[in-house]
């Protein structure tokens, strides 16, 4: 049993160290998985129980399981970083635990307490810490991406909240999310598809939001763009987010502006951390509505000097251009994105233990 109360059933077939090391040299994103997964079960009558870490492998689900029909599902994304002394840490897990509870409430799933959420990460890392890559140099972003998720597993075709639920954490070694690393990405502006509407599930991290973004993502790919920007569903005017990442705009007077949170925007942990870090970087953070016209005009006039996307997977990635049906929006001057790069290295230095953690944002996992 682990200190966080998880029973451990180790795999009889661990990945050979040479194979694991080859994977860790070039893991890509989300393609390989570690040897174990954490699991906790919930039933209406017994509550949360049966904490375990068991071999990674396929799930047995009844074909009538509610998640397969009505998408009652939520997830999180959080990374484990190896520090120079070999220890393994994660970044603000209590923020992910809090968002996971918020998502659970919206999807009528049971809430998982912070102790079990963070305990599940620790329990999994106690078994699979060898799967956390060691970055070869400072600029390298390699980490172990952790994916906690919760599914409605009751077999019942009526539409009501499931009385049986399973929570898992799987782990996948990860390099930079975008193939080009910090090279600016091109983004497609979806003029037809909407990601979220007021009163809907936009603020929750649920599979349905991502499913709804895929047709727009396909449209983006056909325009050689790697992500989609979504506008609000009511006025088709206000910038919301990229579906899997939040957006920031840097102004020449030192303001950094991000769309204010509404129930149609996911509250990113990286987004919140950038807002908190901004002042010590000499920047003035602003959360407010920002329109597509402001982006277009600010880019043309030189008022906006940088645009960047941020998220756990993406960290901080500059946006080079926004491709729209009416042509491209590019920044007037190419200044090399110094603010995005500086914030990115401040964040990575903290996450990889190269900078003092003055705010207590890091939690040791192994
Ligand atoms: C994350 O950043 O953790 C996400 O879940 C976004 C997804 C694009 C991988």
CSV table of C-alpha atoms and ligand atoms in Angstrom, one decimal:
chain,number,residue,atom,x,y,z
A,1,UNK,CA,0.0,0.0,0.0
A,2,UNK,CA,1.4,3.5,-0.9
A,3,UNK,CA,1.4,6.3,1.7
A,4,UNK,CA,-1.7,7.8,-0.1
A,5,UNK,CA,-3.6,4.5,0.5
A,6,UNK,CA,-3.3,2.9,-3.0
A,7,UNK,CA,-2.9,-0.9,-3.2
A,8,UNK,CA,-0.2,-1.7,-5.7
A,9,UNK,CA,-0.4,-4.5,-8.2
A,10,UNK,CA,2.8,-4.3,-10.2
A,11,UNK,CA,2.9,-5.4,-13.8
A,12,UNK,CA,4.5,-8.8,-14.5
A,13,UNK,CA,5.7,-7.5,-17.9
A,14,UNK,CA,7.5,-4.1,-17.3
A,15,UNK,CA,8.9,-2.4,-20.4
A,16,UNK,CA,12.5,-3.3,-20.9
A,17,UNK,CA,14.8,-0.4,-19.8
A,18,UNK,CA,16.4,-0.2,-23.3
A,19,UNK,CA,13.0,0.1,-25.0
A,20,UNK,CA,11.8,2.7,-22.4
A,21,UNK,CA,15.0,4.7,-22.9
A,22,UNK,CA,14.6,4.7,-26.7
A,23,UNK,CA,11.0,5.9,-26.2
A,24,UNK,CA,12.1,8.7,-23.8
A,25,UNK,CA,14.7,10.0,-26.3
A,26,UNK,CA,11.9,10.9,-28.7
A,27,UNK,CA,8.5,10.5,-27.2
A,28,UNK,CA,6.4,12.9,-29.4
A,29,UNK,CA,3.1,13.6,-27.6
A,30,UNK,CA,0.6,11.1,-26.3
A,31,UNK,CA,1.9,8.1,-28.2
A,32,UNK,CA,3.4,5.9,-25.5
A,33,UNK,CA,2.2,5.0,-22.1
A,34,UNK,CA,4.0,4.0,-18.9
A,35,UNK,CA,3.6,0.5,-17.3
A,36,UNK,CA,0.9,1.3,-14.7
A,37,UNK,CA,-2.3,3.3,-14.2
A,38,UNK,CA,-4.1,4.5,-11.0
A,39,UNK,CA,-7.7,3.6,-10.5
A,40,UNK,CA,-10.4,4.5,-8.0
A,41,UNK,CA,-14.1,3.3,-8.2
A,42,UNK,CA,-17.2,5.1,-7.2
A,43,UNK,CA,-20.7,3.8,-6.7
A,44,UNK,CA,-23.7,5.7,-5.4
A,45,UNK,CA,-24.0,3.3,-2.5
A,46,UNK,CA,-20.3,3.0,-1.5
A,47,UNK,CA,-18.8,6.3,-2.6
A,48,UNK,CA,-15.1,6.3,-3.6
A,49,UNK,CA,-13.3,3.1,-2.8
A,50,UNK,CA,-10.8,0.5,-4.1
A,51,UNK,CA,-7.8,2.8,-4.7
A,52,UNK,CA,-5.2,0.9,-6.7
A,53,UNK,CA,-2.3,1.1,-9.0
A,54,UNK,CA,-2.4,-1.7,-11.5
A,55,UNK,CA,-0.8,-2.7,-14.8
A,56,UNK,CA,-1.6,-0.3,-17.7
A,57,UNK,CA,-4.0,-2.0,-20.1
A,58,UNK,CA,-7.4,-2.0,-21.9
A,59,UNK,CA,-10.5,-1.4,-19.8
A,60,UNK,CA,-13.4,-3.8,-19.7
A,61,UNK,CA,-16.5,-1.7,-20.3
A,62,UNK,CA,-20.0,-2.9,-20.9
A,63,UNK,CA,-21.2,-1.8,-24.4
A,64,UNK,CA,-24.1,0.0,-22.6
A,65,UNK,CA,-21.7,2.0,-20.3
A,66,UNK,CA,-23.2,5.5,-20.1
A,67,UNK,CA,-19.9,7.2,-21.2
A,68,UNK,CA,-20.1,5.5,-24.6
A,69,UNK,CA,-23.5,6.9,-25.3
A,70,UNK,CA,-23.9,10.2,-23.4
A,71,UNK,CA,-20.2,11.3,-23.0
A,72,UNK,CA,-20.4,11.7,-19.2
A,73,UNK,CA,-16.7,12.2,-18.9
A,74,UNK,CA,-14.1,14.7,-17.7
A,75,UNK,CA,-10.3,14.8,-17.7
A,76,UNK,CA,-7.3,16.8,-16.7
A,77,UNK,CA,-3.8,17.4,-18.1
A,78,UNK,CA,-0.8,17.9,-15.7
A,79,UNK,CA,2.9,17.2,-16.1
A,80,UNK,CA,5.7,15.5,-14.0
A,81,UNK,CA,9.1,17.1,-14.4
A,82,UNK,CA,12.5,15.6,-13.5
A,83,UNK,CA,14.8,18.0,-11.6
A,84,UNK,CA,18.6,17.9,-11.8
A,85,UNK,CA,18.9,15.9,-8.6
A,86,UNK,CA,16.6,13.1,-10.0
A,87,UNK,CA,13.5,14.1,-8.0
A,88,UNK,CA,10.2,14.3,-9.7
A,89,UNK,CA,7.8,17.3,-9.3
A,90,UNK,CA,4.5,18.6,-10.6
A,91,UNK,CA,3.1,22.1,-11.0
A,92,UNK,CA,0.1,23.4,-8.9
A,93,UNK,CA,-1.8,20.1,-8.8
A,94,UNK,CA,-4.3,21.6,-6.4
A,95,UNK,CA,-5.5,23.9,-9.2
A,96,UNK,CA,-6.1,20.8,-11.5
A,97,UNK,CA,-7.9,19.1,-8.6
A,98,UNK,CA,-10.1,22.1,-8.1
A,99,UNK,CA,-10.9,22.3,-11.8
A,100,UNK,CA,-11.6,18.6,-11.9
A,101,UNK,CA,-14.2,19.1,-9.1
A,102,UNK,CA,-15.7,22.0,-11.0
A,103,UNK,CA,-15.9,19.9,-14.2
A,104,UNK,CA,-17.4,17.0,-12.2
A,105,UNK,CA,-20.2,19.2,-10.9
A,106,UNK,CA,-21.1,20.4,-14.4
A,107,UNK,CA,-21.2,16.8,-15.8
A,108,UNK,CA,-23.1,15.5,-12.8
A,109,UNK,CA,-20.2,13.3,-11.8
A,110,UNK,CA,-19.1,12.7,-8.2
A,111,UNK,CA,-16.4,15.1,-6.9
A,112,UNK,CA,-13.0,13.6,-6.1
A,113,UNK,CA,-11.2,15.2,-3.1
A,114,UNK,CA,-7.8,16.9,-3.5
A,115,UNK,CA,-6.1,14.3,-1.4
A,116,UNK,CA,-7.2,11.4,-3.6
A,117,UNK,CA,-6.5,13.3,-6.8
A,118,UNK,CA,-3.0,14.3,-5.7
A,119,UNK,CA,-2.5,11.0,-4.0
A,120,UNK,CA,-3.3,9.2,-7.3
A,121,UNK,CA,-0.5,11.1,-9.1
A,122,UNK,CA,2.0,10.3,-6.3
A,123,UNK,CA,0.9,6.6,-6.2
A,124,UNK,CA,1.4,6.2,-10.0
A,125,UNK,CA,4.7,8.1,-9.9
A,126,UNK,CA,6.0,5.8,-7.1
A,127,UNK,CA,5.8,3.0,-9.6
A,128,UNK,CA,6.6,4.7,-12.9
A,129,UNK,CA,9.1,7.4,-12.0
A,130,UNK,CA,11.6,5.9,-14.5
A,131,UNK,CA,9.2,7.1,-17.2
A,132,UNK,CA,9.9,10.7,-16.5
A,133,UNK,CA,12.4,11.9,-19.1
A,134,UNK,CA,15.5,13.8,-18.1
A,135,UNK,CA,15.7,16.9,-20.4
A,136,UNK,CA,18.9,16.8,-22.4
A,137,UNK,CA,19.4,20.6,-22.2
A,138,UNK,CA,17.6,23.7,-20.8
A,139,UNK,CA,15.4,24.4,-23.8
A,140,UNK,CA,14.1,20.8,-24.0
A,141,UNK,CA,10.5,20.4,-22.7
A,142,UNK,CA,10.4,16.7,-22.0
A,143,UNK,CA,8.2,15.6,-19.2
A,144,UNK,CA,5.7,12.8,-18.2
A,145,UNK,CA,2.2,14.0,-19.2
A,146,UNK,CA,-0.4,12.8,-16.7
A,147,UNK,CA,-4.0,12.3,-17.8
A,148,UNK,CA,-6.5,11.9,-14.9
A,149,UNK,CA,-10.0,11.1,-16.2
A,150,UNK,CA,-13.4,10.1,-14.9
A,151,UNK,CA,-16.0,8.1,-16.8
A,152,UNK,CA,-19.6,7.0,-16.3
A,153,UNK,CA,-19.4,3.2,-16.3
A,154,UNK,CA,-22.9,2.1,-15.3
A,155,UNK,CA,-24.5,0.0,-18.0
A,156,UNK,CA,-27.9,1.7,-18.5
A,157,UNK,CA,-29.4,3.4,-21.5
A,158,UNK,CA,-31.7,5.8,-19.8
A,159,UNK,CA,-30.5,9.4,-19.7
A,160,UNK,CA,-29.6,10.2,-16.0
A,161,UNK,CA,-26.3,10.6,-14.0
A,162,UNK,CA,-24.5,7.3,-13.8
A,163,UNK,CA,-24.5,5.5,-10.4
A,164,UNK,CA,-21.2,3.9,-11.2
A,165,UNK,CA,-18.1,5.9,-12.1
A,166,UNK,CA,-14.4,5.1,-12.6
A,167,UNK,CA,-11.5,7.4,-12.2
A,168,UNK,CA,-8.1,6.6,-13.8
A,169,UNK,CA,-4.7,8.3,-14.2
A,170,UNK,CA,-2.5,7.2,-17.2
A,171,UNK,CA,0.9,8.6,-18.0
A,172,UNK,CA,2.6,9.4,-21.3
A,173,UNK,CA,6.1,10.7,-21.9
A,174,UNK,CA,6.0,13.9,-23.8
A,175,UNK,CA,8.2,16.2,-25.8
A,176,UNK,CA,7.0,19.6,-27.1
A,177,UNK,CA,3.3,19.6,-28.1
A,178,UNK,CA,4.0,21.4,-31.3
A,179,UNK,CA,6.5,19.8,-33.6
A,180,UNK,CA,8.3,23.1,-34.2
A,181,UNK,CA,8.9,23.7,-30.4
A,182,UNK,CA,8.7,27.5,-29.8
A,183,UNK,CA,8.5,28.3,-33.5
A,184,UNK,CA,5.3,30.5,-34.1
A,185,UNK,CA,2.2,28.5,-35.1
A,186,UNK,CA,-0.5,29.4,-37.5
A,187,UNK,CA,-4.1,29.4,-36.3
A,188,UNK,CA,-7.3,29.1,-38.2
A,189,UNK,CA,-10.3,31.3,-37.1
A,190,UNK,CA,-13.4,29.2,-37.1
A,191,UNK,CA,-16.1,31.4,-38.5
A,192,UNK,CA,-18.8,28.8,-38.6
A,193,UNK,CA,-18.2,26.3,-35.7
A,194,UNK,CA,-18.6,27.3,-32.1
A,195,UNK,CA,-17.0,25.6,-29.2
A,196,UNK,CA,-19.2,26.7,-26.3
A,197,UNK,CA,-22.4,28.6,-25.5
A,198,UNK,CA,-23.4,30.4,-22.3
A,199,UNK,CA,-24.8,27.9,-19.8
A,200,UNK,CA,-23.1,25.0,-21.6
A,201,UNK,CA,-20.0,23.0,-20.7
A,202,UNK,CA,-17.2,25.4,-22.1
A,203,UNK,CA,-15.6,26.0,-18.7
A,204,UNK,CA,-15.5,22.2,-17.9
A,205,UNK,CA,-12.7,20.0,-19.2
A,206,UNK,CA,-14.9,17.3,-20.7
A,207,UNK,CA,-14.4,15.2,-23.8
A,208,UNK,CA,-17.5,16.6,-25.4
A,209,UNK,CA,-16.0,20.1,-25.8
A,210,UNK,CA,-13.0,18.5,-27.6
A,211,UNK,CA,-15.2,16.3,-29.8
A,212,UNK,CA,-17.1,19.5,-30.8
A,213,UNK,CA,-13.9,21.2,-31.8
A,214,UNK,CA,-12.7,18.4,-34.2
A,215,UNK,CA,-14.6,19.4,-37.3
A,216,UNK,CA,-13.1,22.9,-36.9
A,217,UNK,CA,-9.7,21.4,-36.3
A,218,UNK,CA,-10.0,19.5,-39.5
A,219,UNK,CA,-10.8,22.7,-41.3
A,220,UNK,CA,-7.7,24.3,-39.7
A,221,UNK,CA,-5.5,21.4,-40.9
A,222,UNK,CA,-6.8,21.9,-44.5
A,223,UNK,CA,-5.6,25.5,-44.2
A,224,UNK,CA,-2.2,24.3,-42.9
A,225,UNK,CA,-3.0,25.6,-39.4
A,226,UNK,CA,-2.2,23.6,-36.3
A,227,UNK,CA,-5.0,25.0,-34.0
A,228,UNK,CA,-8.4,26.8,-34.2
A,229,UNK,CA,-9.4,30.0,-32.5
A,230,UNK,CA,-13.1,30.2,-31.5
A,231,UNK,CA,-15.3,33.3,-31.2
A,232,UNK,CA,-18.2,33.6,-28.9
A,233,UNK,CA,-21.5,31.9,-29.9
A,234,UNK,CA,-23.8,35.0,-29.4
A,235,UNK,CA,-22.1,37.9,-31.2
A,236,UNK,CA,-19.4,36.0,-33.2
A,237,UNK,CA,-17.1,38.7,-32.2
A,238,UNK,CA,-15.3,38.0,-28.9
A,239,UNK,CA,-12.2,35.9,-28.8
A,240,UNK,CA,-12.6,32.9,-26.5
A,241,UNK,CA,-9.8,30.3,-26.7
A,242,UNK,CA,-8.2,27.7,-28.9
A,243,UNK,CA,-10.1,24.7,-27.7
A,244,UNK,CA,-7.1,23.2,-25.9
A,245,UNK,CA,-5.2,26.4,-25.0
A,246,UNK,CA,-5.8,30.0,-23.8
A,247,UNK,CA,-4.7,33.1,-25.7
A,248,UNK,CA,-2.7,36.2,-24.6
A,249,UNK,CA,-2.0,39.5,-26.5
A,250,UNK,CA,1.0,41.6,-25.7
A,251,UNK,CA,0.7,45.3,-26.2
A,252,UNK,CA,3.5,47.7,-26.9
A,253,UNK,CA,2.9,49.6,-23.6
A,254,UNK,CA,3.5,46.4,-21.6
A,255,UNK,CA,-0.1,45.2,-21.1
A,256,UNK,CA,-0.7,41.6,-21.5
A,257,UNK,CA,-4.4,40.9,-22.2
A,258,UNK,CA,-6.3,37.6,-22.0
A,259,UNK,CA,-10.1,37.1,-22.5
A,260,UNK,CA,-11.8,37.3,-19.1
A,261,UNK,CA,-13.3,34.1,-17.8
A,262,UNK,CA,-16.9,33.3,-18.6
A,263,UNK,CA,-18.6,30.0,-18.5
A,264,UNK,CA,-17.5,29.4,-22.1
A,265,UNK,CA,-13.8,29.5,-21.4
A,266,UNK,CA,-11.6,26.9,-19.7
A,267,UNK,CA,-9.7,28.4,-16.8
A,268,UNK,CA,-6.1,27.2,-17.7
A,269,UNK,CA,-3.6,26.7,-14.9
A,270,UNK,CA,-0.9,28.1,-17.2
A,271,UNK,CA,-3.1,31.1,-18.0
A,272,UNK,CA,-3.6,31.9,-14.3
A,273,UNK,CA,0.1,31.4,-13.5
A,274,UNK,CA,1.1,33.9,-16.3
A,275,UNK,CA,-1.3,36.5,-14.9
A,276,UNK,CA,0.3,36.0,-11.5
A,277,UNK,CA,3.9,36.1,-12.9
A,278,UNK,CA,3.2,39.2,-15.1
A,279,UNK,CA,3.9,41.9,-12.6
A,280,UNK,CA,7.3,40.7,-11.6
A,281,UNK,CA,8.2,40.6,-15.3
A,282,UNK,CA,7.3,44.3,-15.5
A,283,UNK,CA,4.0,43.6,-17.4
A,284,UNK,CA,0.5,44.8,-16.6
A,285,UNK,CA,-2.0,41.9,-16.8
A,286,UNK,CA,-5.6,42.5,-18.0
A,287,UNK,CA,-8.5,40.2,-18.1
A,288,UNK,CA,-11.2,41.6,-20.3
A,289,UNK,CA,-13.2,40.9,-23.5
A,290,UNK,CA,-11.1,41.3,-26.6
A,291,UNK,CA,-12.7,41.3,-30.0
A,292,UNK,CA,-11.5,40.0,-33.3
A,293,UNK,CA,-11.5,43.6,-34.6
A,294,UNK,CA,-9.1,44.6,-31.9
A,295,UNK,CA,-6.8,41.8,-32.9
A,296,UNK,CA,-7.0,42.8,-36.5
A,297,UNK,CA,-6.5,46.5,-35.9
A,298,UNK,CA,-3.9,46.0,-33.1
A,299,UNK,CA,-1.8,43.7,-35.4
A,300,UNK,CA,-1.9,46.2,-38.3
A,301,UNK,CA,-1.1,49.3,-36.2
A,302,UNK,CA,1.7,47.6,-34.2
A,303,UNK,CA,-0.2,48.2,-31.0
A,304,UNK,CA,-0.2,44.4,-30.4
A,305,UNK,CA,3.4,43.2,-30.5
A,306,UNK,CA,2.9,39.5,-29.7
A,307,UNK,CA,0.2,36.9,-29.5
A,308,UNK,CA,0.8,33.6,-27.7
A,309,UNK,CA,-1.1,30.4,-26.8
A,310,UNK,CA,-0.7,28.7,-23.4
A,311,UNK,CA,-1.6,25.5,-21.8
A,312,UNK,CA,-0.1,22.5,-19.9
A,313,UNK,CA,0.6,20.7,-23.1
A,314,UNK,CA,1.6,23.8,-25.2
A,315,UNK,CA,3.4,25.6,-22.3
A,316,UNK,CA,3.7,29.0,-24.1
A,317,UNK,CA,3.8,29.0,-27.9
A,318,UNK,CA,3.9,32.2,-30.0
A,319,UNK,CA,1.1,32.6,-32.6
A,320,UNK,CA,2.6,33.8,-36.0
A,321,UNK,CA,-0.6,34.4,-37.9
A,322,UNK,CA,-4.4,34.0,-37.7
A,323,UNK,CA,-5.8,32.7,-41.0
A,324,UNK,CA,-9.4,33.7,-41.6
A,325,UNK,CA,-11.8,33.4,-44.5
A,326,UNK,CA,-11.1,37.1,-45.3
A,327,UNK,CA,-7.3,36.8,-45.3
A,328,UNK,CA,-4.5,36.5,-42.8
A,329,UNK,CA,-3.9,38.6,-39.6
A,330,UNK,CA,-0.2,39.1,-39.1
A,331,UNK,CA,1.6,41.3,-36.7
A,332,UNK,CA,3.0,44.5,-38.3
A,333,UNK,CA,6.6,43.8,-37.2
A,334,UNK,CA,8.3,40.4,-36.4
A,335,UNK,CA,10.0,41.2,-33.1
A,336,UNK,CA,10.9,37.5,-32.3
A,337,UNK,CA,8.3,37.2,-29.5
A,338,UNK,CA,10.6,38.3,-26.6
A,339,UNK,CA,7.9,38.4,-23.9
A,340,UNK,CA,6.5,35.0,-24.8
A,341,UNK,CA,10.0,33.5,-24.8
A,342,UNK,CA,10.9,35.2,-21.4
A,343,UNK,CA,7.6,34.0,-19.7
A,344,UNK,CA,8.2,30.6,-21.2
A,345,UNK,CA,11.7,30.2,-19.8
A,346,UNK,CA,10.6,31.6,-16.4
A,347,UNK,CA,7.9,29.0,-16.2
A,348,UNK,CA,10.0,26.2,-17.4
A,349,UNK,CA,12.9,27.1,-15.1
A,350,UNK,CA,10.5,26.9,-12.2
A,351,UNK,CA,8.9,23.7,-13.3
A,352,UNK,CA,12.3,22.0,-13.9
A,353,UNK,CA,13.7,23.3,-10.6
A,354,UNK,CA,16.2,25.8,-12.1
A,355,UNK,CA,14.6,28.7,-10.3
A,356,UNK,CA,13.6,29.1,-6.7
A,357,UNK,CA,9.9,28.3,-6.1
A,358,UNK,CA,9.0,31.4,-4.1
A,359,UNK,CA,5.3,30.8,-4.4
A,360,UNK,CA,5.2,27.2,-3.3
A,361,UNK,CA,3.8,26.1,-6.7
A,362,UNK,CA,5.7,22.9,-7.0
A,363,UNK,CA,4.7,19.5,-5.3
A,364,UNK,CA,7.1,16.6,-5.1
A,365,UNK,CA,5.8,13.4,-6.6
A,366,UNK,CA,8.8,11.0,-6.3
B,1,LIG,C1,-3.5,20.2,-21.8
B,1,LIG,O1,-2.9,21.2,-22.1
B,1,LIG,O2,-3.2,19.5,-20.9
B,1,LIG,C2,-4.7,19.8,-22.6
B,1,LIG,O3,-5.5,19.0,-22.1
B,1,LIG,C3,-4.8,20.2,-24.0
B,1,LIG,C4,-4.7,19.2,-25.1
B,1,LIG,C5,-4.6,20.0,-26.3
B,1,LIG,C6,-3.7,18.2,-24.9
